[in-house]
Coordinates of C-alpha atoms in Angstrom, one line a residue:
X416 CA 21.5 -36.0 1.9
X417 CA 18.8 -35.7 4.5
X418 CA 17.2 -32.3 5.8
X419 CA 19.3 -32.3 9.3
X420 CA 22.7 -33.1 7.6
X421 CA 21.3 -30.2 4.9
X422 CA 20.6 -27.6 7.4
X423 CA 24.1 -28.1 9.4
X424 CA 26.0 -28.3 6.3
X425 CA 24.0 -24.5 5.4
X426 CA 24.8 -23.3 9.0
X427 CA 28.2 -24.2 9.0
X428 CA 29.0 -22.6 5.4
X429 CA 27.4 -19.3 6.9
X430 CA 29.6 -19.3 10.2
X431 CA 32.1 -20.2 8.2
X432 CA 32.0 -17.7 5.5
X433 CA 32.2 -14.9 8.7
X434 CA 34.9 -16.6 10.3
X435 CA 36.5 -16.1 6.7
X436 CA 35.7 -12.4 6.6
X437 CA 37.5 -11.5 10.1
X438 CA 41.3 -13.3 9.2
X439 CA 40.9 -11.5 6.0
X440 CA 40.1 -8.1 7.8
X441 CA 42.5 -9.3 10.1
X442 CA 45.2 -9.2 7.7
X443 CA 44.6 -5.3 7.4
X444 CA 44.5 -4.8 10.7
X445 CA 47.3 -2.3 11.2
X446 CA 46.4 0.5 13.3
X447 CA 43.5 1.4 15.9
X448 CA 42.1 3.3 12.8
X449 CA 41.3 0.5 10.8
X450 CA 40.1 -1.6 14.0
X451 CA 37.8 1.1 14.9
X452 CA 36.6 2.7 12.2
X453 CA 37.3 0.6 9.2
X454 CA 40.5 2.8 8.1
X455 CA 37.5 5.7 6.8
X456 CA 37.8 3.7 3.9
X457 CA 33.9 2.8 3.1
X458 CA 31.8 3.1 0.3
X459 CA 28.6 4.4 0.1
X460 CA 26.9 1.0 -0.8
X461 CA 28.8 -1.2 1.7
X462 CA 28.2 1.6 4.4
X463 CA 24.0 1.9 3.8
X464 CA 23.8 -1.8 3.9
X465 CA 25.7 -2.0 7.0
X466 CA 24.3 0.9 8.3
X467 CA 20.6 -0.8 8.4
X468 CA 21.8 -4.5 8.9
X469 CA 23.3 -3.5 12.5
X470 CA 20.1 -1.6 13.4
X471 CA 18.1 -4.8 11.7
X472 CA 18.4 -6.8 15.0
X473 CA 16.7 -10.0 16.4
X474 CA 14.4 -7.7 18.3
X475 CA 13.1 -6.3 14.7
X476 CA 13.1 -9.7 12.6
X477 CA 11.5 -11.4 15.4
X478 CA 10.1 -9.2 18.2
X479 CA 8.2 -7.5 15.6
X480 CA 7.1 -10.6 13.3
X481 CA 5.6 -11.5 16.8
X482 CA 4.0 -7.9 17.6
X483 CA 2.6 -8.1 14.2
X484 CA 0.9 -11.3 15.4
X485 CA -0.8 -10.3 18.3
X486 CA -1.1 -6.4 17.4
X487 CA -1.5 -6.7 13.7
X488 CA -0.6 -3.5 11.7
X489 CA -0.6 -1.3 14.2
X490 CA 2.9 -2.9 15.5
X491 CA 4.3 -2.5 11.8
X492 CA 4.3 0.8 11.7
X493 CA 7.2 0.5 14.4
X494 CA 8.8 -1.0 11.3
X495 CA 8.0 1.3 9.0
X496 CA 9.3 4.1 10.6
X497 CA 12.9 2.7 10.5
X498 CA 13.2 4.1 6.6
X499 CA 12.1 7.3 7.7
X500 CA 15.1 7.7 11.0
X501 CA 17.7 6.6 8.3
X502 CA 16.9 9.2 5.6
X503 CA 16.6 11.8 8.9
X504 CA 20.1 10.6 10.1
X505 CA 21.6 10.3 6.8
X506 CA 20.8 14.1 5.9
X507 CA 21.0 15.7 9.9
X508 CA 24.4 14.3 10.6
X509 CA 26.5 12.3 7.7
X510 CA 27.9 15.4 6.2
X511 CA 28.7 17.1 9.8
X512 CA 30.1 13.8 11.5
X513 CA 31.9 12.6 8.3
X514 CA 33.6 16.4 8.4
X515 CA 34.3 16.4 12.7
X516 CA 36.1 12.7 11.8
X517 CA 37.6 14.1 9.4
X518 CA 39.3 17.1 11.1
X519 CA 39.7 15.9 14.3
X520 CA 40.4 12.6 13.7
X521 CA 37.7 10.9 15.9
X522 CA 36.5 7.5 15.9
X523 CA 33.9 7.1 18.5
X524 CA 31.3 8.9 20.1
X525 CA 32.9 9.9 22.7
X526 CA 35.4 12.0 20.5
X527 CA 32.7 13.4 19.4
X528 CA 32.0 14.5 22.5
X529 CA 35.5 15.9 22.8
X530 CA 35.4 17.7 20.3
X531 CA 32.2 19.7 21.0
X532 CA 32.7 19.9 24.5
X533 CA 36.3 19.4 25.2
X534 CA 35.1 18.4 29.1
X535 CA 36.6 15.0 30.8
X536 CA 33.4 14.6 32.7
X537 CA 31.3 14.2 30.1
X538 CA 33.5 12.1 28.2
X539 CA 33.5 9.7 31.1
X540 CA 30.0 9.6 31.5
X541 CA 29.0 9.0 27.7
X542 CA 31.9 5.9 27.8
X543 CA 30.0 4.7 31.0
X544 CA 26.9 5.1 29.2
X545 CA 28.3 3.1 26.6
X546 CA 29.6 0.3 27.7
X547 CA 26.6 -0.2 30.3
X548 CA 24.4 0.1 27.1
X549 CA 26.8 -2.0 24.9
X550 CA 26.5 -5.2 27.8
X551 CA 23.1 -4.3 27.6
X552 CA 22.3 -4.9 23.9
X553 CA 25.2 -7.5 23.6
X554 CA 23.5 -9.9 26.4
X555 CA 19.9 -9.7 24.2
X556 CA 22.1 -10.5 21.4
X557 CA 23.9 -13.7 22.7
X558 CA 20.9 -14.8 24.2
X559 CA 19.1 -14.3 20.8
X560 CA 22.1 -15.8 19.1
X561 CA 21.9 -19.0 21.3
X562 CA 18.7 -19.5 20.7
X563 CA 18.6 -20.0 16.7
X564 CA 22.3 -21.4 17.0
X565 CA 20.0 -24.4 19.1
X566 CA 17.2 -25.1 16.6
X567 CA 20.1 -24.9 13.7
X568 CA 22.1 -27.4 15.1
X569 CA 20.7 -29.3 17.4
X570 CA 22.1 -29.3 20.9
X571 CA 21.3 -27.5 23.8
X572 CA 21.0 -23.9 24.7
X573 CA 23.7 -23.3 26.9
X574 CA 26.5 -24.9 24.5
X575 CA 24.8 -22.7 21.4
X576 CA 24.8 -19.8 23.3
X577 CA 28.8 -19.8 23.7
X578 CA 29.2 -21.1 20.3
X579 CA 27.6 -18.1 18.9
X580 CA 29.1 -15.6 20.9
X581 CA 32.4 -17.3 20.2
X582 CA 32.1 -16.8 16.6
X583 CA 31.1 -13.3 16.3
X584 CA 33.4 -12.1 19.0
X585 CA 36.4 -14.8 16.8
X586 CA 35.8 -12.5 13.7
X587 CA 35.1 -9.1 15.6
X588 CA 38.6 -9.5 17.0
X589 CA 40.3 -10.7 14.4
X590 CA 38.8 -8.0 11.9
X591 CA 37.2 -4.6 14.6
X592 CA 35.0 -2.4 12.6
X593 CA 36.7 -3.8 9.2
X594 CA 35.1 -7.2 9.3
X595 CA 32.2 -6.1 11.4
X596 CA 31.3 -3.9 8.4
X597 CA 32.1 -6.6 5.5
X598 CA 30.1 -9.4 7.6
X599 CA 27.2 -6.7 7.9
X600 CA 26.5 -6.3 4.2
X601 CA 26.9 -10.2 3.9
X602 CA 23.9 -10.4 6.5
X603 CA 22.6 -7.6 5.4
X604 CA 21.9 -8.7 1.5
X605 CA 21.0 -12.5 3.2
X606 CA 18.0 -10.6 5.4
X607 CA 16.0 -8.9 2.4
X608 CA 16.7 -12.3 0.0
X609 CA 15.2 -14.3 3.2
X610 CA 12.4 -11.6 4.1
X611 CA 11.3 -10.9 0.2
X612 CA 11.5 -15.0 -0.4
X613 CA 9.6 -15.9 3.2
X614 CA 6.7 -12.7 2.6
X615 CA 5.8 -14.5 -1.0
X616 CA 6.2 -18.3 0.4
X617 CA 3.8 -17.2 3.2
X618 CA 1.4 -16.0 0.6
X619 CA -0.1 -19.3 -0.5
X620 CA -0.3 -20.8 3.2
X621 CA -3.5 -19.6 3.7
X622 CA -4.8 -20.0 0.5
X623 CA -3.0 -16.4 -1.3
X624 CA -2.9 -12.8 0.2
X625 CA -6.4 -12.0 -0.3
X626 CA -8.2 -15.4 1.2
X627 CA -5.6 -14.5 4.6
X628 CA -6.8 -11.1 4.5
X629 CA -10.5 -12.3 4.4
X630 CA -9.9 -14.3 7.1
X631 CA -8.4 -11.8 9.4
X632 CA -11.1 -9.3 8.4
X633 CA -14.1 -11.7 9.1
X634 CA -12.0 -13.1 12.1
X635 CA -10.1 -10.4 13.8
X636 CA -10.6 -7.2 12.0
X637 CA -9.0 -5.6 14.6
X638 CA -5.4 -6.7 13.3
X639 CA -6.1 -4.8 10.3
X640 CA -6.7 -1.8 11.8
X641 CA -3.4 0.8 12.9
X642 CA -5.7 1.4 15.8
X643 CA -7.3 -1.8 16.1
X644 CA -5.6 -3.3 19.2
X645 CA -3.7 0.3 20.5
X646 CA -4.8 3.2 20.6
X647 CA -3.6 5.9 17.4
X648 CA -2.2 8.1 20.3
X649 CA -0.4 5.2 21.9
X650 CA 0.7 4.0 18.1
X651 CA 2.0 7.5 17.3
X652 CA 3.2 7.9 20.3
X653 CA 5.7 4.9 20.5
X654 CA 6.5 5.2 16.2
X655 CA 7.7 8.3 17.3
X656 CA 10.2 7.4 19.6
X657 CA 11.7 5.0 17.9
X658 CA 12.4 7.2 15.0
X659 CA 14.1 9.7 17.7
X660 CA 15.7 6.2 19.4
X661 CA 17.3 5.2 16.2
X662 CA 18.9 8.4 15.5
X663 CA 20.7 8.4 18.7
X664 CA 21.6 5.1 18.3
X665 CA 25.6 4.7 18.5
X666 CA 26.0 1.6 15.4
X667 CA 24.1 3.8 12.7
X668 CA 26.2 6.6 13.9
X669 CA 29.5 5.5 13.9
X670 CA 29.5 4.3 10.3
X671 CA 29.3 7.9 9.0
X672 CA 32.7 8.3 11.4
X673 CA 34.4 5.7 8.3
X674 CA 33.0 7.7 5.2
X675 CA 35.6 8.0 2.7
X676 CA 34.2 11.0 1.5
X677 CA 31.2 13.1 2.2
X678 CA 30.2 12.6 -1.2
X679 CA 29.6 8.6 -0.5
X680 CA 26.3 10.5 1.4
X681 CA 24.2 10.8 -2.1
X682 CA 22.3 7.8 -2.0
X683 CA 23.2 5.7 0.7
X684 CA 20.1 6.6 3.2
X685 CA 18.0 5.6 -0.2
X686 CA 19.5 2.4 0.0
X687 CA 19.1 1.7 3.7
X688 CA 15.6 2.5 3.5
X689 CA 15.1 0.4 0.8
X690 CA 16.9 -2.2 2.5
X691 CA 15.7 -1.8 5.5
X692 CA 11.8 -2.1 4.2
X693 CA 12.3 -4.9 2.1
X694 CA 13.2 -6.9 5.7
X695 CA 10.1 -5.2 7.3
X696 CA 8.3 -7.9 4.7
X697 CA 9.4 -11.1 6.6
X698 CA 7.3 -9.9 10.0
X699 CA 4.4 -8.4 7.5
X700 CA 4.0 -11.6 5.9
X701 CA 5.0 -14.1 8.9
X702 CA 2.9 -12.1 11.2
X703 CA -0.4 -12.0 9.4
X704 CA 0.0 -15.4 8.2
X705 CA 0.6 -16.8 11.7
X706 CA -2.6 -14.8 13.1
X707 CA -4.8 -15.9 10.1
X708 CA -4.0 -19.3 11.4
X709 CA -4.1 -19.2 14.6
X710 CA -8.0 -17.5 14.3
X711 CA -8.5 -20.2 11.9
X712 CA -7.5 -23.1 14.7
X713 CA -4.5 -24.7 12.2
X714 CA -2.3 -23.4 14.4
X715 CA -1.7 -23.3 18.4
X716 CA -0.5 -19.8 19.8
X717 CA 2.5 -20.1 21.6
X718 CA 2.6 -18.1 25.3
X719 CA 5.6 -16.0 24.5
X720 CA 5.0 -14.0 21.0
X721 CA 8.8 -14.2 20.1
X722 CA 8.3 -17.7 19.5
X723 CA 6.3 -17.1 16.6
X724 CA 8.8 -17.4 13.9
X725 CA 10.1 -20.6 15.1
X726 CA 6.2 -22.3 15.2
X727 CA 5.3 -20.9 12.1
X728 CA 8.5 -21.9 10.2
X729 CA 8.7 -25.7 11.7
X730 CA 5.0 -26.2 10.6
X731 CA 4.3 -24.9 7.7
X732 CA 8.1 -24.5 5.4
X733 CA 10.2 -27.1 4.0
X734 CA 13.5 -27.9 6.7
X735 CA 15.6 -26.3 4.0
X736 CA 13.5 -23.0 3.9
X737 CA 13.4 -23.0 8.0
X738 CA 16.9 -23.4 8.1
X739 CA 18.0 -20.5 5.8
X740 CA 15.4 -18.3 7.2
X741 CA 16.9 -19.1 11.0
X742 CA 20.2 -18.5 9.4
X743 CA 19.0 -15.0 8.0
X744 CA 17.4 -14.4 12.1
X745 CA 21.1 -15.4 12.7
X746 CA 23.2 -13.2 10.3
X747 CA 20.7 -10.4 12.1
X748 CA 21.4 -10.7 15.4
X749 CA 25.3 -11.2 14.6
X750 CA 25.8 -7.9 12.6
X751 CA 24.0 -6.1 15.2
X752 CA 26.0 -7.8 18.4
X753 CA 29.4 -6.8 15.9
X754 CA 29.0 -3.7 16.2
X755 CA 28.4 -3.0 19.5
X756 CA 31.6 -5.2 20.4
X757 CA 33.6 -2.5 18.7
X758 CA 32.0 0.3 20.2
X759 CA 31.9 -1.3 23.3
X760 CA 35.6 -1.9 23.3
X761 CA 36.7 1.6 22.0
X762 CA 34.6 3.2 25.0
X763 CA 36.4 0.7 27.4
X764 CA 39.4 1.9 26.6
X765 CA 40.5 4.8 24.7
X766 CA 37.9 6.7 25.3
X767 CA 36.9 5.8 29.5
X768 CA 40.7 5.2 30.4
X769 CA 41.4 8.5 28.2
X770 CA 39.0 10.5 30.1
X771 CA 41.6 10.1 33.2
X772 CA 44.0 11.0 31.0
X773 CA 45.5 7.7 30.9
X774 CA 47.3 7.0 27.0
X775 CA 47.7 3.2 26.4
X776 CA 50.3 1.9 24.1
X777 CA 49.4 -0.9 21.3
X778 CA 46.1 0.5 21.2
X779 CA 45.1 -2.0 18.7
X780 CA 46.1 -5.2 21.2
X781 CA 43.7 -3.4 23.8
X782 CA 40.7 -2.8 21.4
X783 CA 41.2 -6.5 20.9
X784 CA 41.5 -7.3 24.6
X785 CA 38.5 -5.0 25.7
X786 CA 36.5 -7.2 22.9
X787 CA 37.1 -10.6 24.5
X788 CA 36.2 -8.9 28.1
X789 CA 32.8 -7.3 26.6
X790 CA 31.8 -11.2 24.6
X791 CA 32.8 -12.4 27.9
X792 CA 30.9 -10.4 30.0
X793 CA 27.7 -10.5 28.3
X794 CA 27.8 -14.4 28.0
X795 CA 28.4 -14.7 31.5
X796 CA 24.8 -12.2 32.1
X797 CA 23.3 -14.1 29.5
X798 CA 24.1 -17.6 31.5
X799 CA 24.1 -17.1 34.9
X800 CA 22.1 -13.9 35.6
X801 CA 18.8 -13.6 35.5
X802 CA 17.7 -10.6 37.2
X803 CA 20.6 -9.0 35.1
X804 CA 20.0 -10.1 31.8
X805 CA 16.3 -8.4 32.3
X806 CA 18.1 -5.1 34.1
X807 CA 20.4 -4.5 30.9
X808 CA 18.2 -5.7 28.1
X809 CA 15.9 -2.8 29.4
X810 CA 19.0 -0.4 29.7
X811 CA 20.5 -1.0 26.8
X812 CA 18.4 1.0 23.5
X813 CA 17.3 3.7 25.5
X814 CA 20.3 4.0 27.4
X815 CA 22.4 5.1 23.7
X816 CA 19.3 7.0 22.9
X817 CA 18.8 9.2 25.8
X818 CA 22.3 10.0 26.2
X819 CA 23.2 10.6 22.6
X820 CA 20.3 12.8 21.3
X821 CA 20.6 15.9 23.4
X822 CA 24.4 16.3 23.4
X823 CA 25.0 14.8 20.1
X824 CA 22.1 15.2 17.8
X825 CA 20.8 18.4 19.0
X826 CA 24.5 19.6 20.1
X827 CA 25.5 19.9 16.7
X828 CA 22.9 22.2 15.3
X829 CA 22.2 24.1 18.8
X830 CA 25.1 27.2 19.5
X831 CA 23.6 27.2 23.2
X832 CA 24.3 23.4 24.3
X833 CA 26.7 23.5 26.9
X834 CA 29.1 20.3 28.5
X835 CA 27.0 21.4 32.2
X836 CA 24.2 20.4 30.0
X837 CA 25.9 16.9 28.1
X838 CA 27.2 15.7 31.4
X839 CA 23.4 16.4 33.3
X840 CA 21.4 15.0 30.5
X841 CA 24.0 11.7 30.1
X842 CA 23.9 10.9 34.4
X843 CA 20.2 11.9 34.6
X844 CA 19.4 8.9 32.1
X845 CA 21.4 7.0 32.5
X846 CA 20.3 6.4 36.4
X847 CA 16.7 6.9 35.7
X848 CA 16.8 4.2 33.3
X849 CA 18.3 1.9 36.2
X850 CA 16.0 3.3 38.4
X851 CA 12.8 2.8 36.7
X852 CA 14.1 -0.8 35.3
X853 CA 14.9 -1.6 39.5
X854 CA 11.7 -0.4 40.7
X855 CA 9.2 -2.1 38.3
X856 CA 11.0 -5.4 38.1
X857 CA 10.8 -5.6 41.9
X858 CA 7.1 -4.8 41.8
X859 CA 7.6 -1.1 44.4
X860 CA 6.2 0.7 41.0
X861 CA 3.4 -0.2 38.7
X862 CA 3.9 1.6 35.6
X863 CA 0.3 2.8 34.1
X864 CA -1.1 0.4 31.3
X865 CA 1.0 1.8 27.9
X866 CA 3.9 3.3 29.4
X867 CA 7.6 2.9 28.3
X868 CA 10.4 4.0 30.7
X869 CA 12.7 3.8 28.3
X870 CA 10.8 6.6 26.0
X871 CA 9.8 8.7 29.5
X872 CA 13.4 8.4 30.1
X873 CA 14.6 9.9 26.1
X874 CA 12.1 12.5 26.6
X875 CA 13.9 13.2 29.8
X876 CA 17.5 13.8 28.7
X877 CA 16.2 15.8 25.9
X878 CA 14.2 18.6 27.9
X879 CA 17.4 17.9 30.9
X880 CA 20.1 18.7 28.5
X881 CA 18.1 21.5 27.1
X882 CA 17.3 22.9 30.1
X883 CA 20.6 22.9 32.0
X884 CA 22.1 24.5 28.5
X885 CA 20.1 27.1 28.4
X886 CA 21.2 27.6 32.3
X887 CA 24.6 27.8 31.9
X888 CA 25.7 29.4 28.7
X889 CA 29.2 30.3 28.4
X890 CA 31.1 32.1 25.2
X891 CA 33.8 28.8 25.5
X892 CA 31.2 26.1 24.5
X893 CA 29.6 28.8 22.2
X894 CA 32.8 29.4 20.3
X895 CA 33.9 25.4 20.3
X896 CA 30.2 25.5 18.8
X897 CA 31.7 27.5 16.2
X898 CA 34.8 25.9 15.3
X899 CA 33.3 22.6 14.3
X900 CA 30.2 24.3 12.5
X901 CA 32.9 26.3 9.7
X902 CA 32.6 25.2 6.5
X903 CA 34.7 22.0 5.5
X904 CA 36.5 24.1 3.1
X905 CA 37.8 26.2 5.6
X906 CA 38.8 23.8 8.3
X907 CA 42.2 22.6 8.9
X908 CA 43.0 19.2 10.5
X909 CA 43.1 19.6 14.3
X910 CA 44.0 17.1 17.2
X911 CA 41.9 17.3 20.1
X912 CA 44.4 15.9 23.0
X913 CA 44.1 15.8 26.9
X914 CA 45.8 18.6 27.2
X915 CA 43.7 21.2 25.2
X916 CA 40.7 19.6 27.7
X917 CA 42.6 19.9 30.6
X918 CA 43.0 23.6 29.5
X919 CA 39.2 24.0 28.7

């Protein structure tokens, strides 16, 4: 058997093993529930792994294995801080958003939103964010997707791109959150075997660990500085908000929405930390490898970082190696793109056609619909629009960010947040973030050297929605405050319908 015939036959066992996963979920499906949040049936080890293998994204295995090239450590700590915003999530929300799911029976964010605000508006507005943000994110991913689906098998971009975005939206259908979850650990425990496997491969390319850090540090001594190539300010600065970004982001926050119990909390942000980390290894390892010999001249440095992983893989490992690592970069950007199908569809319809008070029957045959329409949508971006593709892959992580920290994060802890505030903070970013995307890709803005819009725009909806709450305090959204913060002990299962908002 040769290395081509090897590497399909590997690529095809993977795809086939998810489609496997979704007609089994499939065969659960019975209600909404299960579609959209699993049936609340998880476990705490099948939860933390999925939890960090939908954050674990093509942008972290390879945006950051390239960063790491070009910036050296100072890009890891990016990386690093993931552990740190899952133990921060798992202990600020689990127990309160497991509890809220459990009372008032919601399974998205924007019941959440319901629930603390009881205000149409703002439910509207977060399901707009939502989808906008899903597209977003989704397009990155099937773009992503099409790209390793190429170099596995062989055939042009285009074709792989639909191919991949077939499969995961096949399974994601079939299966909703069920098989989105049970393909996430899959990919989950294939990313830290391929990162911990690839980090100690890439040891003896340069002659072991410490000859590659010799080289670098009599080379480019720089890369081995945090501060070498950005500023400290600049590196805290940014570490920062992605810790805040990944607590607001929806897919790490809808898996404590299928808790089967609050105690499944104990040690699950342990092990997606743990899990997490260990796939921060693959861009360590890759990333100083590559630079070590690129300074050395062994290797040519490709224009684009991203492309890092591919050169370094097709020069210096074995085809059977490349292919199982570009299968793990595959199983990443798939249990990302999963999730946000889900969510995605759940905003489309309950939750944005519920927000006019409109009540669909066979919900479940709608999620499923609403899934097809958001693969479809973000494959046709991904093919045929350009300026698009750059507009929503800019949108889409700060978009969840901005408008779920304020009204969610800090709306659960803070008595004073008011739905004036949610529905200000949610609109302000969400066209800022379009704004500021517009203006500097069609050159009327130049954006100082180190600036992010989609941090300035985070930052934003934070003060916004504190601001406008502290405006317009009323003793309604101060005593819904109240409800949901009573002890779990003392709360008794209540529906939240249209009419109790229509009445608010």
């Amino acid at each position: 058997m040769n290395s081509h015939t090897l590497i399909l036959l590997i690529t095809l066992v993977y795809l086939g093993l998810m489609l496997g996963i979704g007609l089994w979920a499939n065969t659960r499906m019975k209600s909404s529930k299960e579609f959209l949040v699993a049936g609340q049936s998880l476990g705490f080890f099948v939860m933390a792994i999925a939890s960090f293998s939908s954050i674990q994204s093509g942008w972290g295995m390879v945006g950051v294995t390239g960063t790491t090239a070009s910036w050296g450590l100072g890009a890891l700590m990016f990386a690093i801080a993931g552990p740190l915003a899952f133990a921060l999530t798992w202990f600020m929300l689990g127990g309160k958003l497991r509890a809220i799911a459990r009372r008032h029976q919601a399974f998205s964010i924007p019941d959440l939103i319901r629930v603390r605000y009881q205000n149409r508006s703002v439910t509207l507005w977060m399901s707009i964010a939502l989808v906008v943000g899903t597209v977003g994110y989704m397009t990155a991913q099937v773009v992503a997707a099409g790209f390793i689906t190429a170099l596995l098998l062989g055939i042009d971009f285009a074709t792989a791109l639909v191919i991949g975005a077939v499969i995961v939206g096949l399974y994601t259908v079939a299966g909703g959150m069920l098989a989105a979850v049970w393909t996430d650990l899959v990919q989950g425990l294939l990313m830290i075997a391929m990162s911990v496997g690839v980090f100690f491969l890439t040891l003896g390319i340069g002659g072991g660990w410490t000859a590659t850090l010799e080289t670098l540090n009599s080379a480019a001594p720089e890369v081995l500085q945090l501060d070498g190539v950005r500023s400290g300010a600049w590196i805290v600065a940014n570490t920062m908000m992605i810790i805040l970004g990944m607590i607001g982001q929806p897919q790490l926050i809808h898996k404590f929405l299928m808790l089967r119990s609050t105690r499944e909390l104990r040690w699950g942000a342990l092990i997606a930390s743990v899990g997490y980390g260990a796939t921060t290894l693959f861009s360590l390892g890759l990333g100083l490898a590559a630079r070590a010999e690129i300074v050395q001249g062994n290797m040519t440095e490709p224009s684009n970082p991203d492309d890092i992983v591919n050169s370094f893989l097709s020069q210096y490992m074995h085809p059977v190696v490349t292919a199982l690592a570009l299968t793990a970069l595959l199983a990443a950007i798939m249990s990302s793109a999963s999730s946000f199908i889900t969510i995605g569809a759940s905003a489309m319809t309950r939750d944005l056609l519920g927000s006019f008070g409109i009540t669909l029957n066979r919900e479940l045959r709608w999620n499923r619909i609403a899934s097809v329409v958001i693969v479809g949508l973000s494959v046709f971006v991904a093919l045929f629009l350009d300026q698009i593709i750059y507009l929503l892959g800019a949108i889409g992580w700060s978009a969840f960010a901005a408008a779920i920290l304020g009204p969610i994060v800090v709306g659960l802890y803070w008595r004073r947040g008011t739905g004036t505030g949610a529905l200000t903070a949610i609109i302000t970013s969400l066209l800022l973030n379009v704004g500021l995307t517009i203006v500097t890709k069609e050159g009327w803005w130049t954006p100082p050297t180190g600036f992010f819009s989609g941090h300035a725009v985070i930052a934003v909806g934070m003060v916004v929605y504190v601001a406008v709450s502290y405006l317009t305090q009323n003793r309604a959204d101060q005593t819904r405050f109240d409800a949901i913060a009573e002890p779990e002990a003392r709360q008794q299962p209540v529906q939240i319908t249209p009419d109790t908002e229509a009445r608010a």
